[in-house]
CSV table of C-alpha atoms (C1' of nucleotides) in Angstrom, one decimal:
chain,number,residue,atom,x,y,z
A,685,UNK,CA,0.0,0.0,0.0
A,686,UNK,CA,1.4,3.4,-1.0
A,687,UNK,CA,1.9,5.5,1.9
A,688,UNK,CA,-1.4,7.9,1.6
A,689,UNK,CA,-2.9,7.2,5.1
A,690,UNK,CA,0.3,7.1,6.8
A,691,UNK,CA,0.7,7.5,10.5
A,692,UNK,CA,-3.0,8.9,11.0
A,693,UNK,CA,-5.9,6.9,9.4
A,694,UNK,CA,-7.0,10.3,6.7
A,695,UNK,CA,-5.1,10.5,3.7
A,696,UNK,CA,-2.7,13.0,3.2
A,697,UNK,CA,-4.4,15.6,0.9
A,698,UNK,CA,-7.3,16.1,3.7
A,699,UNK,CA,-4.8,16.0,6.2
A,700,UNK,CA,-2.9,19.0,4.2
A,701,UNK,CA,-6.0,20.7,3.2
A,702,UNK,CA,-7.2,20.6,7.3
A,703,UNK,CA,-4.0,22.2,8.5
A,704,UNK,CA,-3.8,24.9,6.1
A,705,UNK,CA,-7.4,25.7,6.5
A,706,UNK,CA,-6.7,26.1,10.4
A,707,UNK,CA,-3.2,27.9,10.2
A,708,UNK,CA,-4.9,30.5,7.5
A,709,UNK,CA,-7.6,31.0,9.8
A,710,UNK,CA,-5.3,31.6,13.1
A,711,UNK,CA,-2.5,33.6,11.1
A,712,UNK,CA,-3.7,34.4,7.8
A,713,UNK,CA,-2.5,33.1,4.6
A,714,UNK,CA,0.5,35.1,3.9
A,715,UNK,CA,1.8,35.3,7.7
A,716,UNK,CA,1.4,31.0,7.0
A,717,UNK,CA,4.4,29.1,5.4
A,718,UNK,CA,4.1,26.3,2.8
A,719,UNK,CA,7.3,25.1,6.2
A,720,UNK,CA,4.3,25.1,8.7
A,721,UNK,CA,1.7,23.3,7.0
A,722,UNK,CA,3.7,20.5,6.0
A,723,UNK,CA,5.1,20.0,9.8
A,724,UNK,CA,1.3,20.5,10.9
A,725,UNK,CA,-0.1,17.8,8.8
A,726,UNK,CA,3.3,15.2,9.2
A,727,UNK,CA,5.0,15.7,6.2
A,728,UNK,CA,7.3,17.1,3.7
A,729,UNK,CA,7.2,19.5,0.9
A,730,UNK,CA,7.4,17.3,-1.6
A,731,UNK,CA,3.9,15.8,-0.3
A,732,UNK,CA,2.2,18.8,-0.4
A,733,UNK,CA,3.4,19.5,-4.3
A,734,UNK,CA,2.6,16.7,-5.4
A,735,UNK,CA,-1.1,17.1,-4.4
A,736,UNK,CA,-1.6,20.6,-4.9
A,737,UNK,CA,-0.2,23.2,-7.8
A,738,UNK,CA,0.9,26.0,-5.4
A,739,UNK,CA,0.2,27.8,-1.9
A,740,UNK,CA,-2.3,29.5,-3.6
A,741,UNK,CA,-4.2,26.4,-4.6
A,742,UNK,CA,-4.6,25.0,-0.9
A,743,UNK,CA,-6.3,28.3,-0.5
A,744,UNK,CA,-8.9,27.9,-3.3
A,745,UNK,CA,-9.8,24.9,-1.9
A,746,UNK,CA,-11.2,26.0,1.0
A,747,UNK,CA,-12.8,28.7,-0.9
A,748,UNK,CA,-14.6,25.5,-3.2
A,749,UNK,CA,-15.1,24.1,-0.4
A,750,UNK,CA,-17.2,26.9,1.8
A,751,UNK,CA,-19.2,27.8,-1.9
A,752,UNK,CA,-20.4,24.9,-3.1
A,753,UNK,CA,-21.6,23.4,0.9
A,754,UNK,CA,-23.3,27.2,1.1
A,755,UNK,CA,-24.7,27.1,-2.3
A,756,UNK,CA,-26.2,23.6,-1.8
A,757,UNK,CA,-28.1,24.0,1.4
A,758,UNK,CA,-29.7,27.6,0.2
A,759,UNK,CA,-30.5,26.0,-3.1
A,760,UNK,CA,-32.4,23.1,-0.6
A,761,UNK,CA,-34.1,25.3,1.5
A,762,UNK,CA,-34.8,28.1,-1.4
A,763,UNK,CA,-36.5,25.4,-3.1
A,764,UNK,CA,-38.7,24.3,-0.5
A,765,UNK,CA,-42.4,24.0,-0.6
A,766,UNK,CA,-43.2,26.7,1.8
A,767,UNK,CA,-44.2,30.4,2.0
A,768,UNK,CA,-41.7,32.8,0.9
A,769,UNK,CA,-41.3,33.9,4.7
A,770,UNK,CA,-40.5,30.8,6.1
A,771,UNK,CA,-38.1,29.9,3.3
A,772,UNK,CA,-36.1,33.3,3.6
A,773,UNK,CA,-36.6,32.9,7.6
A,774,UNK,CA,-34.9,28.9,7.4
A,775,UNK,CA,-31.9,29.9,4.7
A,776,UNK,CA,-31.2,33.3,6.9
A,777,UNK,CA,-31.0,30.9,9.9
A,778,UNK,CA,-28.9,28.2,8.4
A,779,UNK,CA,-26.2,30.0,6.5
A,780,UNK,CA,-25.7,30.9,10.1
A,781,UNK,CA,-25.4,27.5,11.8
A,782,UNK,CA,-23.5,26.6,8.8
A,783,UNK,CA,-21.1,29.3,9.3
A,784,UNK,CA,-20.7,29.1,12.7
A,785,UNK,CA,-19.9,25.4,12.7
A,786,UNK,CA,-17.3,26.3,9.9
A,787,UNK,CA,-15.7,29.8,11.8
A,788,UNK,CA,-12.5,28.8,10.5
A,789,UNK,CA,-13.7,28.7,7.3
A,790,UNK,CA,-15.1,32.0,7.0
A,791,UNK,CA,-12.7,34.1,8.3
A,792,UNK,CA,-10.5,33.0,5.6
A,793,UNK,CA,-13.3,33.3,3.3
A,794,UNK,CA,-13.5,36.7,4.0
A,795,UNK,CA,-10.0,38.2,5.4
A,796,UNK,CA,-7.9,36.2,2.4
A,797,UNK,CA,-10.2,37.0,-0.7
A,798,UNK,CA,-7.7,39.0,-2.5
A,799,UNK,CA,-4.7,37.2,-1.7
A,800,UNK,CA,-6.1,34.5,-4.4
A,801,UNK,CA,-4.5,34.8,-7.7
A,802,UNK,CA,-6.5,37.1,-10.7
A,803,UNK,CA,-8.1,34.2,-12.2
A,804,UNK,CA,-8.8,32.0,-9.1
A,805,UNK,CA,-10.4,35.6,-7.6
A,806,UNK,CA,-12.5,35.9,-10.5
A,807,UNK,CA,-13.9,32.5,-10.3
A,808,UNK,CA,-14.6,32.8,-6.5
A,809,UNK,CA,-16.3,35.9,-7.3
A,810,UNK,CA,-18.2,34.7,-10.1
A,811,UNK,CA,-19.4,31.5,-7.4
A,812,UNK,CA,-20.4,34.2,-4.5
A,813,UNK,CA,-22.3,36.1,-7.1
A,814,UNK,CA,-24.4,33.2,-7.7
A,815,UNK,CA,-25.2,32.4,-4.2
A,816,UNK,CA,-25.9,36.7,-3.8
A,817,UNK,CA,-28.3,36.2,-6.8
A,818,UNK,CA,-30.3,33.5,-5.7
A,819,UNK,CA,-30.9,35.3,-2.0
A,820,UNK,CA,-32.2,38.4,-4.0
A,821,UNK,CA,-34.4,36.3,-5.9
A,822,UNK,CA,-36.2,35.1,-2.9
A,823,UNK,CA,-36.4,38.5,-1.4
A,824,UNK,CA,-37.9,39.8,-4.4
A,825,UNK,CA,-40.4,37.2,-4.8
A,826,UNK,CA,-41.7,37.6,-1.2
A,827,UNK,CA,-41.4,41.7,-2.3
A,828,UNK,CA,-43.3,41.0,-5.1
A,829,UNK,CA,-46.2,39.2,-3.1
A,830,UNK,CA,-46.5,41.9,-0.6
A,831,UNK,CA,-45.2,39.6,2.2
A,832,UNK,CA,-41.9,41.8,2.5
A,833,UNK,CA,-42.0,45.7,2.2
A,834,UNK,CA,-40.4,47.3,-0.9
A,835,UNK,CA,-39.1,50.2,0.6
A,836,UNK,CA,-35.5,48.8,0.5
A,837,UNK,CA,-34.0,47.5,-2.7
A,838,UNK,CA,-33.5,43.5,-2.3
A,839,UNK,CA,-29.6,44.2,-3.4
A,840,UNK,CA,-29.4,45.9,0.1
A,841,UNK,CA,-31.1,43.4,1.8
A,842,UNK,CA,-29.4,40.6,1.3
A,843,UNK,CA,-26.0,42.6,1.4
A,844,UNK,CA,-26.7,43.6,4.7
A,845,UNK,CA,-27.6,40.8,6.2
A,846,UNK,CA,-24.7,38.8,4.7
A,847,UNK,CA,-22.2,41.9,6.6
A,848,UNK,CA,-23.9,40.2,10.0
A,849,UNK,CA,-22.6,36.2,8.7
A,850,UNK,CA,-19.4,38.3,7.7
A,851,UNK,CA,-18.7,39.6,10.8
A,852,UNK,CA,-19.3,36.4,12.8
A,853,UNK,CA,-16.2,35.4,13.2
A,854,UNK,CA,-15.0,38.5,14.6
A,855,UNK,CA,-17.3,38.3,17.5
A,856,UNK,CA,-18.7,35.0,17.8
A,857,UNK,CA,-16.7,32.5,20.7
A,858,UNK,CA,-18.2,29.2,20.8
A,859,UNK,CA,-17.6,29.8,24.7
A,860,UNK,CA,-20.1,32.4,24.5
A,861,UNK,CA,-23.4,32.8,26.2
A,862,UNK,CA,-25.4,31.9,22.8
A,863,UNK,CA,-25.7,28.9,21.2
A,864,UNK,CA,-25.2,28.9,17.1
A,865,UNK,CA,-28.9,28.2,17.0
A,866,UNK,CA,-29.9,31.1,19.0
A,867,UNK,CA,-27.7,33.7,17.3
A,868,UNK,CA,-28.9,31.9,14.2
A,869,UNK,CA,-32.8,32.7,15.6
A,870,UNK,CA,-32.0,36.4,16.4
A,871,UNK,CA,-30.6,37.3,13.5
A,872,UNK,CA,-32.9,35.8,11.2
A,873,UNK,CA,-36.0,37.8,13.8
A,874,UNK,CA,-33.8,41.0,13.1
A,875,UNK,CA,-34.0,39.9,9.0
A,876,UNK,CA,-37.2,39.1,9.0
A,877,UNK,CA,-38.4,42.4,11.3
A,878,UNK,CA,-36.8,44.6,9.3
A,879,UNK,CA,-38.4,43.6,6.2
A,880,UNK,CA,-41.6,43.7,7.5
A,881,UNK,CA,-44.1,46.0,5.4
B,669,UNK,CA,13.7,75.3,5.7
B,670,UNK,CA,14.4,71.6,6.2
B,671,UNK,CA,13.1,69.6,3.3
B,672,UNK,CA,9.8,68.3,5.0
B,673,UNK,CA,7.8,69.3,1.9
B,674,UNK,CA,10.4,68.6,-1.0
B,675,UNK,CA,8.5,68.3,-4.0
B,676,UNK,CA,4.9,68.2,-3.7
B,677,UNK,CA,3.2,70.8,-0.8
B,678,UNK,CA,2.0,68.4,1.8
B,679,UNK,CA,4.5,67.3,4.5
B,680,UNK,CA,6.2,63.7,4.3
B,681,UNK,CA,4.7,61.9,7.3
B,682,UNK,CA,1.0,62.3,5.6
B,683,UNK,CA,2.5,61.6,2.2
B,684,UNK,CA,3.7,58.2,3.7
B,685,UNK,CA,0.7,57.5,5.5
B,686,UNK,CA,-1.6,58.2,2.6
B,687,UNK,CA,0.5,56.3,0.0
B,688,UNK,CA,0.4,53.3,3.0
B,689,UNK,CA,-3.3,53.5,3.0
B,690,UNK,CA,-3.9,52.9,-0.2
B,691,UNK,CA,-1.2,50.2,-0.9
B,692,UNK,CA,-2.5,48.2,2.3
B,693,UNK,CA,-6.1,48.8,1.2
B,694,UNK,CA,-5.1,47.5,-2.6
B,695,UNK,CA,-3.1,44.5,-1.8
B,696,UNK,CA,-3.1,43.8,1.5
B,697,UNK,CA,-0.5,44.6,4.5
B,698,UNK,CA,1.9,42.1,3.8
B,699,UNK,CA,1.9,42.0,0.4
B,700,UNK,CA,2.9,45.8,0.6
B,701,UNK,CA,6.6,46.3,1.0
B,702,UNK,CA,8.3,49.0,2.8
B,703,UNK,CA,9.9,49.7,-0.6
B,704,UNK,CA,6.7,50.4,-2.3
B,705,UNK,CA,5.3,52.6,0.3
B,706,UNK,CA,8.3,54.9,0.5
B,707,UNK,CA,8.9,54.9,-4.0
B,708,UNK,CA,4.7,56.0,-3.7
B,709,UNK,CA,5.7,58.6,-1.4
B,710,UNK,CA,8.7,60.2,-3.5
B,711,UNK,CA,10.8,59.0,-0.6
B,712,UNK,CA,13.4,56.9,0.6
B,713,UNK,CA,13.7,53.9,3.7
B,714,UNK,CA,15.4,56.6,5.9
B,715,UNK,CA,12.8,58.8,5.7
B,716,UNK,CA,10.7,56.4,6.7
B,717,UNK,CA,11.9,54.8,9.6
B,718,UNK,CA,12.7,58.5,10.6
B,719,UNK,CA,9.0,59.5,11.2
B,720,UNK,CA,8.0,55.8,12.0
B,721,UNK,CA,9.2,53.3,14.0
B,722,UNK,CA,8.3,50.0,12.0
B,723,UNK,CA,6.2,49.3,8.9
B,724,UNK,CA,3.3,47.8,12.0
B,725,UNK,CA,3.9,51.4,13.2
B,726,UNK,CA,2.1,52.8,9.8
B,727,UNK,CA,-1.1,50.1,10.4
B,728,UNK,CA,-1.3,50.9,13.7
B,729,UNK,CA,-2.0,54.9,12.7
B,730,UNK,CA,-4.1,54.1,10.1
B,731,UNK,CA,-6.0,52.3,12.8
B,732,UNK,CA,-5.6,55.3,15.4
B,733,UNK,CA,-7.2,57.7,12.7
B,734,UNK,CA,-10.3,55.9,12.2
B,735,UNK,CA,-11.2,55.0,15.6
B,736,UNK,CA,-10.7,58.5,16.6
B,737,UNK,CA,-12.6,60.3,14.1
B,738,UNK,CA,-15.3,57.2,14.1
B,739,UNK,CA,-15.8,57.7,18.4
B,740,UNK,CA,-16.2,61.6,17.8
B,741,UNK,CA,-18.9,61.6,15.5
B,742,UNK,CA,-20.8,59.0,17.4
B,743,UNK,CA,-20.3,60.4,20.9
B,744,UNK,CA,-21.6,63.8,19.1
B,745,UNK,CA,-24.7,61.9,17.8
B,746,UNK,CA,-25.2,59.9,20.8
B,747,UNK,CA,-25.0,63.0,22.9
B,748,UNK,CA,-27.6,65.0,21.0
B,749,UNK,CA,-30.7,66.5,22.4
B,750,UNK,CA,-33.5,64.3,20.5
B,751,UNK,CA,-35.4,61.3,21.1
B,752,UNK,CA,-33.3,57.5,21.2
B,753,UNK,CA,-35.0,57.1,17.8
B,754,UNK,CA,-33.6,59.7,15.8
B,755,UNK,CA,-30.1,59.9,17.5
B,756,UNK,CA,-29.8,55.7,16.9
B,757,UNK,CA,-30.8,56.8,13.4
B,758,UNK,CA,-28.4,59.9,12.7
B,759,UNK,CA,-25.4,57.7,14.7
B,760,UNK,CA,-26.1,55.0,12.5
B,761,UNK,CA,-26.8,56.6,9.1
B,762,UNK,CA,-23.5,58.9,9.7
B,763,UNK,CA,-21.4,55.9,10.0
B,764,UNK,CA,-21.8,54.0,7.1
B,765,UNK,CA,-21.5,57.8,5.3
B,766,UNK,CA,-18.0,57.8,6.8
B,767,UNK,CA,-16.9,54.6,6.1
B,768,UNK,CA,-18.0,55.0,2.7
B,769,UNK,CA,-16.2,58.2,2.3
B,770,UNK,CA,-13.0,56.3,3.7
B,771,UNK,CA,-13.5,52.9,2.0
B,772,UNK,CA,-9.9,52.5,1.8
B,773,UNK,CA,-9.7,52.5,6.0
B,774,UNK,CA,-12.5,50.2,6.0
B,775,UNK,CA,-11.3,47.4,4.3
B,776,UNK,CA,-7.6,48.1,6.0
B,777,UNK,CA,-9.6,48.0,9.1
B,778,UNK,CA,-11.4,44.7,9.2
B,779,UNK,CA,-8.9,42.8,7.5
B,780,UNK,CA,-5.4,43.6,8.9
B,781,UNK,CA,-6.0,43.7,12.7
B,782,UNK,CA,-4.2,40.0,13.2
B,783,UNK,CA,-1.2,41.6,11.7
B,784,UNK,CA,-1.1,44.2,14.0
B,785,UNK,CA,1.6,43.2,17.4
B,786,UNK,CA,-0.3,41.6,20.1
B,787,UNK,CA,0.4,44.5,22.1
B,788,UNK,CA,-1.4,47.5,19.3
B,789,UNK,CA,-3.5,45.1,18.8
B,790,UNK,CA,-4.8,45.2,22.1
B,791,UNK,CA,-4.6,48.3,22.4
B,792,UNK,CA,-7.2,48.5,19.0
B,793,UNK,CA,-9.2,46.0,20.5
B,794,UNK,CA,-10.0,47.8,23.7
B,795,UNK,CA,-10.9,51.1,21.6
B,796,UNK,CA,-13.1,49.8,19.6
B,797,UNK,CA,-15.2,47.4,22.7
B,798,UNK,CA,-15.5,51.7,23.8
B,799,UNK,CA,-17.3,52.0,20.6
B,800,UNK,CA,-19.1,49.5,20.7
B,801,UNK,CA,-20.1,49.7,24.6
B,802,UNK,CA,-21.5,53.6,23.1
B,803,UNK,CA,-24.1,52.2,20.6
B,804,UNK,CA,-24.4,49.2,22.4
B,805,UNK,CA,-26.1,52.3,25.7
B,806,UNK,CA,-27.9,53.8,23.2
B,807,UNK,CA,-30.0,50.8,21.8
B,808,UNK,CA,-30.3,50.2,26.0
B,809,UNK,CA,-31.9,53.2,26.1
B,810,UNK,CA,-34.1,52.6,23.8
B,811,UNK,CA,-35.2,49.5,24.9
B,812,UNK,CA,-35.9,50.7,28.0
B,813,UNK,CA,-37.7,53.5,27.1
B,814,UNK,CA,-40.1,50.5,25.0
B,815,UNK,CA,-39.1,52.5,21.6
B,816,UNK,CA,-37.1,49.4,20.7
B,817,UNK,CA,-38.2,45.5,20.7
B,818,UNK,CA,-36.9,43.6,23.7
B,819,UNK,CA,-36.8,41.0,21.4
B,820,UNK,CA,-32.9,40.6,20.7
B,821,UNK,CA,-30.1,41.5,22.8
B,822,UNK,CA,-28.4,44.8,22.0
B,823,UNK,CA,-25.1,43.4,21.9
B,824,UNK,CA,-26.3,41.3,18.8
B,825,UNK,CA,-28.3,44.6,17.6
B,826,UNK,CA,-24.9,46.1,17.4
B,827,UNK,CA,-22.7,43.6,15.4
B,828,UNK,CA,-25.5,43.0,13.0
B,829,UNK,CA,-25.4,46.3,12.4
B,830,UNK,CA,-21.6,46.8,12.6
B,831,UNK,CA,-21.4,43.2,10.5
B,832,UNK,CA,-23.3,45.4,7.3
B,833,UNK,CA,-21.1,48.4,7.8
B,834,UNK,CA,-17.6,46.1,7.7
B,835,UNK,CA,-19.1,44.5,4.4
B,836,UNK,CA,-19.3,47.6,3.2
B,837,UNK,CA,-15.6,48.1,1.3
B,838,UNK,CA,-16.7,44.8,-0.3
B,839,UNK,CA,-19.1,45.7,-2.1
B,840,UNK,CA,-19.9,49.5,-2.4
B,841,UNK,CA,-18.5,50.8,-5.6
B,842,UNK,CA,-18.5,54.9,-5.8
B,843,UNK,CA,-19.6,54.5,-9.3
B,844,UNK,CA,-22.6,52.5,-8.4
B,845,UNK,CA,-26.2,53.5,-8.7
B,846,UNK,CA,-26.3,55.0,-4.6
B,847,UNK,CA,-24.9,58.0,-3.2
B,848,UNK,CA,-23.2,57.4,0.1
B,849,UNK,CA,-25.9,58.8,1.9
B,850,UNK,CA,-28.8,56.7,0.1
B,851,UNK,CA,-27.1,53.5,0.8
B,852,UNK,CA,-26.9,55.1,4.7
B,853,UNK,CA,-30.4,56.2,4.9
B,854,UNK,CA,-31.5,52.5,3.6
B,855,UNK,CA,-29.5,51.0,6.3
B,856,UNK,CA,-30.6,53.0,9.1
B,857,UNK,CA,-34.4,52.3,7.8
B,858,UNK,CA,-33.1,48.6,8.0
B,859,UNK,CA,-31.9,48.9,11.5
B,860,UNK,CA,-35.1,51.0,12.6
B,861,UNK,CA,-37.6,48.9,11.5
B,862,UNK,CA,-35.6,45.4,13.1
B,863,UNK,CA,-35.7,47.7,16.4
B,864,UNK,CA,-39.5,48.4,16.0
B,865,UNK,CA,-41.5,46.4,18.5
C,1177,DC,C1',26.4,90.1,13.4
C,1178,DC,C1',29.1,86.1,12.7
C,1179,DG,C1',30.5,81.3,12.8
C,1180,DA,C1',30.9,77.1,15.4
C,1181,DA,C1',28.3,73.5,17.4
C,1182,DC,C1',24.2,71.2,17.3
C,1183,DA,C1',19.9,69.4,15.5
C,1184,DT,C1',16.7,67.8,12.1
C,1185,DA,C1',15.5,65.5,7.9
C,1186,DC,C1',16.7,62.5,4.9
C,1187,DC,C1',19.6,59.1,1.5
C,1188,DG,C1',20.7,54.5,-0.1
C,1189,DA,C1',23.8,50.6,0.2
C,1190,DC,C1',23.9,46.7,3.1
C,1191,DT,C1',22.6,42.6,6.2
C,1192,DG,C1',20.6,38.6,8.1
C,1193,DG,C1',16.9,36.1,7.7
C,1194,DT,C1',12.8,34.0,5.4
C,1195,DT,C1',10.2,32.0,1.6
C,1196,DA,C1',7.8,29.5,-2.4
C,1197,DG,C1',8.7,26.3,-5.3
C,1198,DT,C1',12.1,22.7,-7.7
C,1199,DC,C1',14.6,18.6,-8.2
C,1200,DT,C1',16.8,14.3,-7.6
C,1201,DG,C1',16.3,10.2,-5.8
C,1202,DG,C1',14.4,6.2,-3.3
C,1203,DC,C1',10.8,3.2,-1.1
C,1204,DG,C1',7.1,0.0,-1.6
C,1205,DC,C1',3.4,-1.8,-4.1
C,1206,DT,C1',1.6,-4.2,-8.3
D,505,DA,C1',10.5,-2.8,-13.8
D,506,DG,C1',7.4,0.6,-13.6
D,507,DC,C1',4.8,4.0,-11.2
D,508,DG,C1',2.5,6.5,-7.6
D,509,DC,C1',4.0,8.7,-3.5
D,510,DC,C1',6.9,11.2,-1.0
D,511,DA,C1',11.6,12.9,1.4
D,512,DG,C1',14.6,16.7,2.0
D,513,DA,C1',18.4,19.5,0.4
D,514,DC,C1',18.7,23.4,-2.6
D,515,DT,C1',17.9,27.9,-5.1
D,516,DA,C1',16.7,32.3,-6.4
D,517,DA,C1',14.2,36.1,-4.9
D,518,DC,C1',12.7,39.2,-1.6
D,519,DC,C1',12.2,42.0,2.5
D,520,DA,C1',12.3,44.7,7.1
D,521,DG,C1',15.2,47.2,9.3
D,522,DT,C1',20.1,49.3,10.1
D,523,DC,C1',23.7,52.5,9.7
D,524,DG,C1',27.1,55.7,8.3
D,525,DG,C1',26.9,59.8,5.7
D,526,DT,C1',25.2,64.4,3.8
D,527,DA,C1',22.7,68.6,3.5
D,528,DT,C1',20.1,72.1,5.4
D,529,DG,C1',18.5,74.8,9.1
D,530,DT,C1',18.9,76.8,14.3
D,531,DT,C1',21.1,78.4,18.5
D,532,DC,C1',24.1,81.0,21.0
D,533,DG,C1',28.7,82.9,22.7
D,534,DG,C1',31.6,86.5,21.7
DNA sequence: CCGAACATACCGACTGGTTAGTCTGGCGCT
DNA sequence: AGCGCCAGACTAACCAGTCGGTATGTTCGG
């Protein structure tokens, strides 16, 4: 057997991809050498370039990784069979639970955005666009149907509430008095209240 | 006359500082070099690290500005003689005008403070809980007063409001179809009617 | 009113250290 | 006997900060 799972039982991309993700998210990308991760995950160099292209690619990885888990589960619940409040009131909630069991993830998401290479930042861009789109569609429709109030264009809705999932990970410690389900509650409430007609 | 304004009218300290503010702002802290920031400045290393005493010394100014000017203008709204409503409102409004009008502090601000030294950084850290402890009183007030819902902790009032106004160098663009003070005036409304009871 | 001593503002070559990425080679499996 | 998987020494580039040096004011005794 070639030498993939060696020492712990998870193969050696995951373990890479697991350690850079953390040392990003503690140090940020640049202040993180290609030296560190290797030592973190229990190997050499030559392991990690063999797996990935570059630094850079370890770090569009976990950007992938983030868009297409966030895209999936607000495509679920944004296809639901429910009234438009409920549906924008369960996605709100969620991309919060999501995020918070994923802090690590999203402050890299959002601190190391332009450290990604041109292309690789266009293409994240063009992903995050996607997801943005597909909130604003379900703003509009409840807009549309009266259920939400117009006075504020859904653009600006959905960019200020996605400032709030942002900021998480400045604030939120999973030590805290609030659970990820009860930050999750409030700030859908403050969402939801706000776009009240 | 010693040379402090050689060349252009404006004295070299500010000449640094602004060409440091944009570079961070474009490409990040440390993906900025020393070398850059003294060549956009018409300057040399000496003159530098006359005036400052590292390159974290720079960040840490940019970071001292903001604060500063940021705490003034809300302890002037929170201070007002008007009802918790409108001086919420103005406090709110008025900062998202500022940060738009400094877009280039904003993003420097929210995604350079783990570069920072532990020690500025603390010293950052404790400013802006002051800031936060200010609006955090004033949305108290309300609340007690039975202008604002009970509903949801102020604390979480305050970064969901603070989370939109750190999104904001993300995606604002001058050339956009908003003036600062629309997008401000839509916010506020945003926070207001979350607050209604 | 003058000039020596001092102070301020800056220049730019240099240093010691770090870094991403490469490359050669070898181990173990099939 | 070949190939995927990986080790680890190596390289070329870069970078923050230092330091001796120079030019331009300022102060103050005589």
């Amino acid at each position: 057997m070639p030498r993939t799972t060696d020492g712990d039982g998870t193969p050696v991309p995951q373990r890479l991809l697991a350690a850079a993700t953390r040392l990003f998210a503690e140090q940020g990308y640049d202040r993180t050498s290609v030296q560190e991760i290797v030592e973190a995950a229990g190997v050499t160099k030559g392991a990690l370039y063999h797996y990935f292209g570059s630094k850079d690619d370890l770090l569009h990885e976990v950007y992938a990784r983030v868009l297409r888990l966030q895209q999936e589960r607000l495509d679920a619940f944004a296809d639901a069979d429910a009234p438009v409040e409920k549906r924008v009131r369960d996605a709100a909630a969620d991309v919060v639970v999501t995020t918070i069991d994923n802090l690590d993830d999203a402050s890299i998401f959002f601190r190391s955005m332009h450290q990604l290479s041109p292309e690789k930042n266009r293409q994240v861009r063009a992903e995050r666009r996607r997801y943005h789109e597909r909130f604003r569609a379900l703003i509009e429709e409840g807009q549309r149907t009266g259920v939400f109030t117009k006075e504020t264009p859904a653009d600006l809705v959905v960019d200020y509430h996605f400032g709030s999932i942002h900021h998480l990970s400045t604030w939120y410690r999973p030590n805290g008095p609030l659970s990820p389900q009860e930050v999750a509650d409030h700030l859908a409430d403050l969402l939801l209240r706000a776009l009240r007609p």
